[in-house]
PDB file of C-alpha atoms in Angstrom:
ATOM      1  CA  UNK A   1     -16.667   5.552   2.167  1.00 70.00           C
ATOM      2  CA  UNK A   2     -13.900   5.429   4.571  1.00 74.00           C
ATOM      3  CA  UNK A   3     -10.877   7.488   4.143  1.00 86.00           C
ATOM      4  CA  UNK A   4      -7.369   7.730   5.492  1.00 91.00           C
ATOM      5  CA  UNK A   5      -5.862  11.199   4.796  1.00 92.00           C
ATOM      6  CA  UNK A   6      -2.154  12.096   5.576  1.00 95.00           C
ATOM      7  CA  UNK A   7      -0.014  15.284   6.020  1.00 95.00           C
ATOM      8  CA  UNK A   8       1.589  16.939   4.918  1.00 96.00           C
ATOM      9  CA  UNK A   9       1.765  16.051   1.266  1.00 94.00           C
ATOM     10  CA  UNK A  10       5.714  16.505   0.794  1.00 95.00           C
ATOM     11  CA  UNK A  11       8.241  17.145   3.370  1.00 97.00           C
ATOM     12  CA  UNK A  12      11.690  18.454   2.809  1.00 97.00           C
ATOM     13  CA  UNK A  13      14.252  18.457   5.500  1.00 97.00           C
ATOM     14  CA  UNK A  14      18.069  18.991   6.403  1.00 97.00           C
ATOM     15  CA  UNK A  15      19.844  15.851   7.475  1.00 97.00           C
ATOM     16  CA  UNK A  16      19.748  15.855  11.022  1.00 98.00           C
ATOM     17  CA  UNK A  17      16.140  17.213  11.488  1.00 98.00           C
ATOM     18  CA  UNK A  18      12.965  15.695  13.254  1.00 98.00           C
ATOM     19  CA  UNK A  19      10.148  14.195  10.533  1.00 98.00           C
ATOM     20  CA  UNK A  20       6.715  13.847  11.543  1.00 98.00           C
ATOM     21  CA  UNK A  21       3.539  12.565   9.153  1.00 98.00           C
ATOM     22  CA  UNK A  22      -0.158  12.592  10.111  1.00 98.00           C
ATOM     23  CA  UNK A  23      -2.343  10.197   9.595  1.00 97.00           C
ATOM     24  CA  UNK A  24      -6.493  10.998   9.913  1.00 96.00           C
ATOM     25  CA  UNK A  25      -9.102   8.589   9.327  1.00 94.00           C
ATOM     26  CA  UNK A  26     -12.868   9.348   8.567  1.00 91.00           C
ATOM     27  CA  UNK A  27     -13.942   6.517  11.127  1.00 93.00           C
ATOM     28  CA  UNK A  28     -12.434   4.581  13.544  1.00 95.00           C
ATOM     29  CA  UNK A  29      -9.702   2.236  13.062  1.00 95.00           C
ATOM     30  CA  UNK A  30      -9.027  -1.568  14.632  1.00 94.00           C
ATOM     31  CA  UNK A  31      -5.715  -1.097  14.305  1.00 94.00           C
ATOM     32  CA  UNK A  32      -3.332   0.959  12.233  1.00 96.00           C
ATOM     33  CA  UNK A  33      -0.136  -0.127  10.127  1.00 96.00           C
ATOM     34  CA  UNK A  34       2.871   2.181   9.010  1.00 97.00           C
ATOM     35  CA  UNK A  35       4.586   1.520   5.436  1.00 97.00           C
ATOM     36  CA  UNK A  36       7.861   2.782   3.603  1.00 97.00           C
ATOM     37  CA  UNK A  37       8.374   3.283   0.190  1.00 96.00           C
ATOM     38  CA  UNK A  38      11.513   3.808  -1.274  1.00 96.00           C
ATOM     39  CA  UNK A  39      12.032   5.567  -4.710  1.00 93.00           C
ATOM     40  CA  UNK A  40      11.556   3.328  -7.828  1.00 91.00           C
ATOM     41  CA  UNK A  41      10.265   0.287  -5.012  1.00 93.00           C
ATOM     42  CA  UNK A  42       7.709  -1.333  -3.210  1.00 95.00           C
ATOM     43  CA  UNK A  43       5.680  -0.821   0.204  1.00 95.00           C
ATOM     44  CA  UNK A  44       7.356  -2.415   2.871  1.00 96.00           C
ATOM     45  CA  UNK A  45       5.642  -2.618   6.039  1.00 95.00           C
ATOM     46  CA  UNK A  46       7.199  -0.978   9.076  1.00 97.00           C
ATOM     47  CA  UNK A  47       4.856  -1.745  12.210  1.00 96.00           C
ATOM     48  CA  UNK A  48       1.327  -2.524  13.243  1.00 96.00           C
ATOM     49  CA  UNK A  49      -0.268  -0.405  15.663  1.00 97.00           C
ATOM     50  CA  UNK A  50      -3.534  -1.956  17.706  1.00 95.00           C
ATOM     51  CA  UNK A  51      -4.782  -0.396  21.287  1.00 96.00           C
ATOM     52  CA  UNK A  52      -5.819   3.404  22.017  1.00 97.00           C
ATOM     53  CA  UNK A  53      -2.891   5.225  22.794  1.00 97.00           C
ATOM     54  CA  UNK A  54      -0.435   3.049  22.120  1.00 97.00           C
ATOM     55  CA  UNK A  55       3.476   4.125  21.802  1.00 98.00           C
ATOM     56  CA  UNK A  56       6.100   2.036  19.880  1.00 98.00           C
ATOM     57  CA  UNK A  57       9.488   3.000  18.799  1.00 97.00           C
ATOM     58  CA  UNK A  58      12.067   1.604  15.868  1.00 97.00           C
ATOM     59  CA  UNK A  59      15.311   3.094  16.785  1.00 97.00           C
ATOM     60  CA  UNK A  60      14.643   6.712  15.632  1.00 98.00           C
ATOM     61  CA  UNK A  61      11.142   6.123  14.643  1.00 98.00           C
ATOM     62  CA  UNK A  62       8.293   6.756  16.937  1.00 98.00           C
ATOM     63  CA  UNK A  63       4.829   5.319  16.210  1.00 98.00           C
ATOM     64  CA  UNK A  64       1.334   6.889  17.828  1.00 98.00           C
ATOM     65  CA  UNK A  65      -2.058   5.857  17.568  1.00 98.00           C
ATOM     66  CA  UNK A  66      -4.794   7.885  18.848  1.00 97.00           C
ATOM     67  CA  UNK A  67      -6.747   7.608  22.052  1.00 96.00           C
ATOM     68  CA  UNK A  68      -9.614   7.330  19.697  1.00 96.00           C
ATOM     69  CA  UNK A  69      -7.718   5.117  17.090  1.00 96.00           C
ATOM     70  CA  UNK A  70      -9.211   7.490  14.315  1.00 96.00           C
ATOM     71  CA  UNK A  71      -5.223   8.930  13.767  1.00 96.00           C
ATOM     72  CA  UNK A  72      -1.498   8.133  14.148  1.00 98.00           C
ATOM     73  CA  UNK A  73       1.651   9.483  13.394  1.00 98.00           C
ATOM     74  CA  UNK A  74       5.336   8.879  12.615  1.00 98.00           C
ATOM     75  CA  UNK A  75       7.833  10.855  14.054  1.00 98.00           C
ATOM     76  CA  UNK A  76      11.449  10.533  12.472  1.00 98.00           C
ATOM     77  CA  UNK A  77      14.229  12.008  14.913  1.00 98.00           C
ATOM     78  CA  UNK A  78      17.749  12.973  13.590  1.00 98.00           C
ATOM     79  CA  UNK A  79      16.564  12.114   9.704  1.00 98.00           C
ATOM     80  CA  UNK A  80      19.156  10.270   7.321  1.00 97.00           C
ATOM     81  CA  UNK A  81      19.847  10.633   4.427  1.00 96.00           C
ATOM     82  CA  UNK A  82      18.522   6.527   4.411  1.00 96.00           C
ATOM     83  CA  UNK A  83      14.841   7.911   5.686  1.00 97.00           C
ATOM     84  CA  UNK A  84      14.547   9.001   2.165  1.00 98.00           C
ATOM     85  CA  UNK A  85      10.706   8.021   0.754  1.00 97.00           C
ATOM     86  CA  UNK A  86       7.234   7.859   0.708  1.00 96.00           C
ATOM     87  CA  UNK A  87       5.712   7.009   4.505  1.00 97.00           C
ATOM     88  CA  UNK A  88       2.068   5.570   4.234  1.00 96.00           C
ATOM     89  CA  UNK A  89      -0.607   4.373   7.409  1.00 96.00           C
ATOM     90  CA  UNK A  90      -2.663   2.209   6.221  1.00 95.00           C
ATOM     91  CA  UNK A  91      -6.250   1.827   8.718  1.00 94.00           C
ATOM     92  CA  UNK A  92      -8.282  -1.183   8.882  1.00 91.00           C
ATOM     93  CA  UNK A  93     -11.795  -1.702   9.624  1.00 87.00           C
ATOM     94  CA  UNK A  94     -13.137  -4.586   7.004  1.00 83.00           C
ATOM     95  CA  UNK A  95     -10.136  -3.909   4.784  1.00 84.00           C
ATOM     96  CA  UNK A  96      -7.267  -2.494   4.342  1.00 88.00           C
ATOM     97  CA  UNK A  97      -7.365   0.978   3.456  1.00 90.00           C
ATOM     98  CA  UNK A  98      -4.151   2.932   2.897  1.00 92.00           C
ATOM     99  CA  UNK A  99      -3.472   6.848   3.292  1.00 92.00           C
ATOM    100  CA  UNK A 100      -2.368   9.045   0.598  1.00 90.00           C
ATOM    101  CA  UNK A 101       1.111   9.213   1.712  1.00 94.00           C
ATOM    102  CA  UNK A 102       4.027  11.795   2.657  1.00 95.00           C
ATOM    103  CA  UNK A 103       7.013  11.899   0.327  1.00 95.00           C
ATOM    104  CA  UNK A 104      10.063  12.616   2.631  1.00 97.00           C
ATOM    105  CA  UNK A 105      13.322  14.427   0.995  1.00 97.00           C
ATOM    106  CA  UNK A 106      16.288  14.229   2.973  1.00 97.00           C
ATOM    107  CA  UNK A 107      19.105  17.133   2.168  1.00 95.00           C
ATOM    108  CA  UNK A 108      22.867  15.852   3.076  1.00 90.00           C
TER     109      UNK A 108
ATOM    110  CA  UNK B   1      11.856 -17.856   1.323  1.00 70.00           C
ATOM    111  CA  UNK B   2      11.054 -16.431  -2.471  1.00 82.00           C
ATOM    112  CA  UNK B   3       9.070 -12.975  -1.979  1.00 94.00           C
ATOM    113  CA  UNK B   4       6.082 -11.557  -3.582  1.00 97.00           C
ATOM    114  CA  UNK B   5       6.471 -11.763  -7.602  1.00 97.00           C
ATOM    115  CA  UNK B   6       4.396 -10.263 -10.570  1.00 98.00           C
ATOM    116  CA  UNK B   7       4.430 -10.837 -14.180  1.00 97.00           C
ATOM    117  CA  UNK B   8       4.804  -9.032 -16.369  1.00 97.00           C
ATOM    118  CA  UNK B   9       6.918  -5.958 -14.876  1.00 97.00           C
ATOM    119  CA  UNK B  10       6.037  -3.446 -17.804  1.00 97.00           C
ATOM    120  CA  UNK B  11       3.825  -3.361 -19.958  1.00 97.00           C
ATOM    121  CA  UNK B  12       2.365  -1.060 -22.880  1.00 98.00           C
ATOM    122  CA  UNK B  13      -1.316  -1.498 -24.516  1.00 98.00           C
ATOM    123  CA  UNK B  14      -3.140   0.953 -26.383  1.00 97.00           C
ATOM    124  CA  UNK B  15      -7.009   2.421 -24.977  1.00 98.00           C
ATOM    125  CA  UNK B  16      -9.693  -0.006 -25.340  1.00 97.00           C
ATOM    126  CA  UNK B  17      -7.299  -3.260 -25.176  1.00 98.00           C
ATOM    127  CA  UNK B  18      -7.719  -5.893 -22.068  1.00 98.00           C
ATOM    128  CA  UNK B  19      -5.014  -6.840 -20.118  1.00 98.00           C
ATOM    129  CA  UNK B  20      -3.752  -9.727 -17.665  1.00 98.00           C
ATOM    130  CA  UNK B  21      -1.532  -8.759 -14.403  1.00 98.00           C
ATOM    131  CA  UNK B  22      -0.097 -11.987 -12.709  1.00 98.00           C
ATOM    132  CA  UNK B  23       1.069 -12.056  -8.877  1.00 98.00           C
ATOM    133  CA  UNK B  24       2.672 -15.168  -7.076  1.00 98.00           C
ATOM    134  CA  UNK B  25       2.535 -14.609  -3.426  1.00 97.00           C
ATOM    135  CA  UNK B  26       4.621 -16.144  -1.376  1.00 96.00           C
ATOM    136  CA  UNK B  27       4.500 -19.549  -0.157  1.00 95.00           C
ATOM    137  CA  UNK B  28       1.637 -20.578   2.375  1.00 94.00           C
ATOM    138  CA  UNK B  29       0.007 -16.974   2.166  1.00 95.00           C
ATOM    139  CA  UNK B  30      -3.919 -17.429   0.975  1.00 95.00           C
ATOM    140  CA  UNK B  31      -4.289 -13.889   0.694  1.00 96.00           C
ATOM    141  CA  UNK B  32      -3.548 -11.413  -2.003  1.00 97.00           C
ATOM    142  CA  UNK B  33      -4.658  -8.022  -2.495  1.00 96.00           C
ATOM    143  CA  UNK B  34      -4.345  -5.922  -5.465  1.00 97.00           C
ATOM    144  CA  UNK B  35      -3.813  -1.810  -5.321  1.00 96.00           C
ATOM    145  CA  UNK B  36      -3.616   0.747  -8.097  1.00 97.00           C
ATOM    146  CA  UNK B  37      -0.935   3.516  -7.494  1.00 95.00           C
ATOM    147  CA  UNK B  38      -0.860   6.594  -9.403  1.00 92.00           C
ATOM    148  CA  UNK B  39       1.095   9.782  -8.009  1.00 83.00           C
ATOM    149  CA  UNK B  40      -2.607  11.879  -7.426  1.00 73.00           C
ATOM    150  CA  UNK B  41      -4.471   9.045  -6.236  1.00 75.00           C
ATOM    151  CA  UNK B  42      -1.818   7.447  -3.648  1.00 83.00           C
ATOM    152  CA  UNK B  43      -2.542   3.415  -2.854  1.00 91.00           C
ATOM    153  CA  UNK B  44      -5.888   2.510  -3.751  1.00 93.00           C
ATOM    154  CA  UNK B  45      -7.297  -1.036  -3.028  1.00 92.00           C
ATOM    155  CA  UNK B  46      -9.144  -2.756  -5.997  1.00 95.00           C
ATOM    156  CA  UNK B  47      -9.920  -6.363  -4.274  1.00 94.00           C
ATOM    157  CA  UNK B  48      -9.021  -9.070  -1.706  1.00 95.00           C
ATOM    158  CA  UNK B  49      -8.852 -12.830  -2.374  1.00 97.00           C
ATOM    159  CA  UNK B  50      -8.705 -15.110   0.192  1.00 96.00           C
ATOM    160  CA  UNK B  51      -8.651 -19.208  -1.015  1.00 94.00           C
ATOM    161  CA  UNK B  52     -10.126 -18.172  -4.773  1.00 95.00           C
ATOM    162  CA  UNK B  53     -13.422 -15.810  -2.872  1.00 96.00           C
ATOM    163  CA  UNK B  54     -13.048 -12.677  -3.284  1.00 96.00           C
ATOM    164  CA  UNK B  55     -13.506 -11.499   0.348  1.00 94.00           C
ATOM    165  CA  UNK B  56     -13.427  -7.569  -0.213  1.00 91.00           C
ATOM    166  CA  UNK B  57     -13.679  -4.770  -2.888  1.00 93.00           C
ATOM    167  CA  UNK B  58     -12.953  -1.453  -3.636  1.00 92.00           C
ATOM    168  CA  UNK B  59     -14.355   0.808  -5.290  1.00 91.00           C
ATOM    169  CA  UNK B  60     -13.562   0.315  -8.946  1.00 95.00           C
ATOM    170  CA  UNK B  61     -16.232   0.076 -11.736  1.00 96.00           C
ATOM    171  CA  UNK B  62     -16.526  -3.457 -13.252  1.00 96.00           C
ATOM    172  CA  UNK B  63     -14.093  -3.753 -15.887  1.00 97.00           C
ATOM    173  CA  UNK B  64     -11.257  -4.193 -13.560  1.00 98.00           C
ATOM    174  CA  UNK B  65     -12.114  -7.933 -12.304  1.00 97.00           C
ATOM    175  CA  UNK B  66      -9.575 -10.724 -10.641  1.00 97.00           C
ATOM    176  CA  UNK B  67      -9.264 -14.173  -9.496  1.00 97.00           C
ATOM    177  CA  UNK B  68      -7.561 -16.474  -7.892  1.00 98.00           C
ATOM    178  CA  UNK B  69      -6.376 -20.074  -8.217  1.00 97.00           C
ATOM    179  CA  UNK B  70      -5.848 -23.314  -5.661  1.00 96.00           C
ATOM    180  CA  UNK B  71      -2.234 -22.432  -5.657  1.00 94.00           C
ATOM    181  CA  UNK B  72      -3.040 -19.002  -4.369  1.00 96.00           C
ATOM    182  CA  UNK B  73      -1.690 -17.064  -7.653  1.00 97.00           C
ATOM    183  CA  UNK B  74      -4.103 -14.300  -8.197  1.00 98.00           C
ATOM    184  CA  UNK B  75      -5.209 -12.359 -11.899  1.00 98.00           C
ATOM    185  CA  UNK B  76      -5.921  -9.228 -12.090  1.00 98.00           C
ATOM    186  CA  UNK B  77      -7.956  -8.081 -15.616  1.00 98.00           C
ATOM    187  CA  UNK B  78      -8.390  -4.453 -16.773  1.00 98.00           C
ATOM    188  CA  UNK B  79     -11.049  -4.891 -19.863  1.00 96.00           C
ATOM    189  CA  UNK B  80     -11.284  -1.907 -22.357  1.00 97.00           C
ATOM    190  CA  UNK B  81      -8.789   0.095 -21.001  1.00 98.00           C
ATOM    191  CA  UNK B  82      -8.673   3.763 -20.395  1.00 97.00           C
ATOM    192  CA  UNK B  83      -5.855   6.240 -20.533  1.00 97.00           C
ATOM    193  CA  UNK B  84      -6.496   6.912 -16.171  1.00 95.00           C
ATOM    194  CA  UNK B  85      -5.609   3.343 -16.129  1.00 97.00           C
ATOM    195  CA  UNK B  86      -1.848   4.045 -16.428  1.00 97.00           C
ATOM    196  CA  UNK B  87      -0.508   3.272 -13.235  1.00 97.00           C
ATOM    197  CA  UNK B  88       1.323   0.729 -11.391  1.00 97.00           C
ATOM    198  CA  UNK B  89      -0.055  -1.914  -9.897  1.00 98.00           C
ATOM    199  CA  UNK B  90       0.546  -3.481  -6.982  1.00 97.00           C
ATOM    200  CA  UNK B  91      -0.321  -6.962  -5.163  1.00 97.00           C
ATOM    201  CA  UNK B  92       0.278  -7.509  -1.917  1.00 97.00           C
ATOM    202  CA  UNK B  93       0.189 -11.064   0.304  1.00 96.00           C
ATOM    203  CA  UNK B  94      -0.447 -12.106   3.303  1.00 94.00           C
ATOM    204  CA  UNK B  95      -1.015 -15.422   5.842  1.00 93.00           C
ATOM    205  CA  UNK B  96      -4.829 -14.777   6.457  1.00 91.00           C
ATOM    206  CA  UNK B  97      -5.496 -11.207   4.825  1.00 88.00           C
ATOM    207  CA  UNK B  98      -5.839  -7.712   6.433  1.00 84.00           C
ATOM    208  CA  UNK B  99      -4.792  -7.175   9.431  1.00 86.00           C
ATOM    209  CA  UNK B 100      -2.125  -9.501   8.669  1.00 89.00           C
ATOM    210  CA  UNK B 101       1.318  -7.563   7.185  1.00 91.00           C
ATOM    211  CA  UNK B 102       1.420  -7.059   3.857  1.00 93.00           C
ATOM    212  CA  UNK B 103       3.906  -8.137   1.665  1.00 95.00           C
ATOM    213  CA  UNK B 104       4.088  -6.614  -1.832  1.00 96.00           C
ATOM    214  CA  UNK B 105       5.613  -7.284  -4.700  1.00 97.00           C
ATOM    215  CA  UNK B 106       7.563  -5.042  -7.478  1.00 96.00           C
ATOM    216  CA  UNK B 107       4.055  -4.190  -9.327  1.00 97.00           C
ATOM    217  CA  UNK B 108       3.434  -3.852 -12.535  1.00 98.00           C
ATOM    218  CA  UNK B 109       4.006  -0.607 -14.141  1.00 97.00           C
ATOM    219  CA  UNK B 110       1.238  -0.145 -16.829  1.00 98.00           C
ATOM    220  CA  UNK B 111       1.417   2.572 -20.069  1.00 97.00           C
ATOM    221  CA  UNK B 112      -1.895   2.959 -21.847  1.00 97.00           C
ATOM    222  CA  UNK B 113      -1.552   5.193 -25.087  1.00 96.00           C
TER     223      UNK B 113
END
C-alpha cells in the first residue's frame, strides 16, 4: 500500500540553527500537505502543496515539493525555541495518508 | 466558529471490552476522518466519512468500525479490544474531505489494561 516515510526520525538543534525534514512517498502524490504538532496537542495544518516543483515560504519556513511530486521537504531557518514539535507531510492520492513524522527539539 | 471536539478525552477499559469515541466537527464540514496515533506507528488513517458513506478505509481489521450521522457527528467503535489498541485517537474535519485541510480535534487518549 502506499507509504509516506519521513527523516530523520528526531532532530535536535541549537536555537538559531537551520531545520530541514524529508518527506518520501512510495507513489506519486496529487498534492502534498505539511502539519505541526505541538507537545501534549493536536495536528494543525501548516500549508498545502499542489504542482511539480513548487516553492512556498511561511516567514522562516520553506516548503518543496518534488519535480516528480513523490517528496517534499520543510526547511526551518534560524529555529525558535517556538518551532518546538512534531512536523508531519501528509500525501494524497485517494486519501489522505500521513508520514511518520520528525520530532524537532529546540535548545535555548 | 467552535473547533473540532471529541468525547470523551480519556478513557480507560480493560482487553476484550468495546468502546465508543465521539467527534463533532465543526459546523458545515461533511467530512470527518478518524487516525490512530501511537509513538511507533506515527498517524495512521482508520476511515473517511463523507454525508454518513464511508468514502475511504485504512487498513485496520474489522473490529474497529464507525459511522456517521445527518448532523455530520461521526462514531468511532473499537470491539474486543486489544492491549496495541492504546493510543490516541484522532478525528479530523473537513468542508468536502481530503484534499481539503484538515482540522483535528484534541483526540481521545485511550488506556487498555
Amino acid at each position: 500500500g502506499q507509504q509516506v516515510m519521513q527523516i530523520p526520525q528526531y532532530q535536535h538543534v541549537q536555537e538559531g540553527e537551520d531545520f530541514t525534514t524529508y518527506c518520501n512517498s512510495s507513489t506519486t502524490l496529487s498534492n502534498i500537505q505539511w502539519y505541526k504538532q505541538r507537545p501534549g496537542g493536536h495536528p494543525v495544518f501548516l500549508i498545502q502543496l499542489v504542482k511539480s516543483g513548487e516553492v512556498k515560504k511561511q516567514k522562516r519556513l520553506t516548503f518543496q515539493f518534488g519535480e516528480a511530486k513523490k517528496n517534499s521537504s520543510l526547511h526551518i531557518t534560524a529555529t525558535q525555541t517556538t518551532d518546538v514539535g512534531t512536523y508531519f507531510c501528509a500525501g494524497h492520492t485517494d486519501k489522505l495518508i500521513f508520514g511518520t513524522g520528525t520530532r524537532l527539539q529546540v535548545f535555548p | 466558529k467552535a473547533g473540532v471536539t471529541q468525547t470523551p478525552r480519556y478513557l480507560i477499559k480493560t482487553r476484550g471490552q468495546q468502546v465508543t469515541l465521539s467527534c463533532s466537527p465543526i459546523s458545515g464540514h461533511r467530512s470527518v476522518s478518524w487516525y490512530q496515533q501511537t509513538p511507533g506507528q506515527g498517524l495512521q488513517f482508520l476511515f473517511e466519512y463523507f454525508s454518513e458513506t464511508q468514502r475511504n478505509k485504512g487498513n485496520f481489521p474489522g473490529r474497529f468500525s464507525g459511522r456517521q450521522f445527518s448532523n455530520s457527528r461521526s462514531e468511532m467503535n473499537v470491539s474486543t479490544l486489544e492491549l496495541g489498541d492504546s493510543a490516541l485517537y484522532l478525528c479530523a474535519s473537513s468542508l468536502r474531505g481530503p484534499p481539503d485541510t484538515q482540522y483535528f480535534g484534541p483526540g481521545t487518549r485511550l488506556t487498555v489494561l
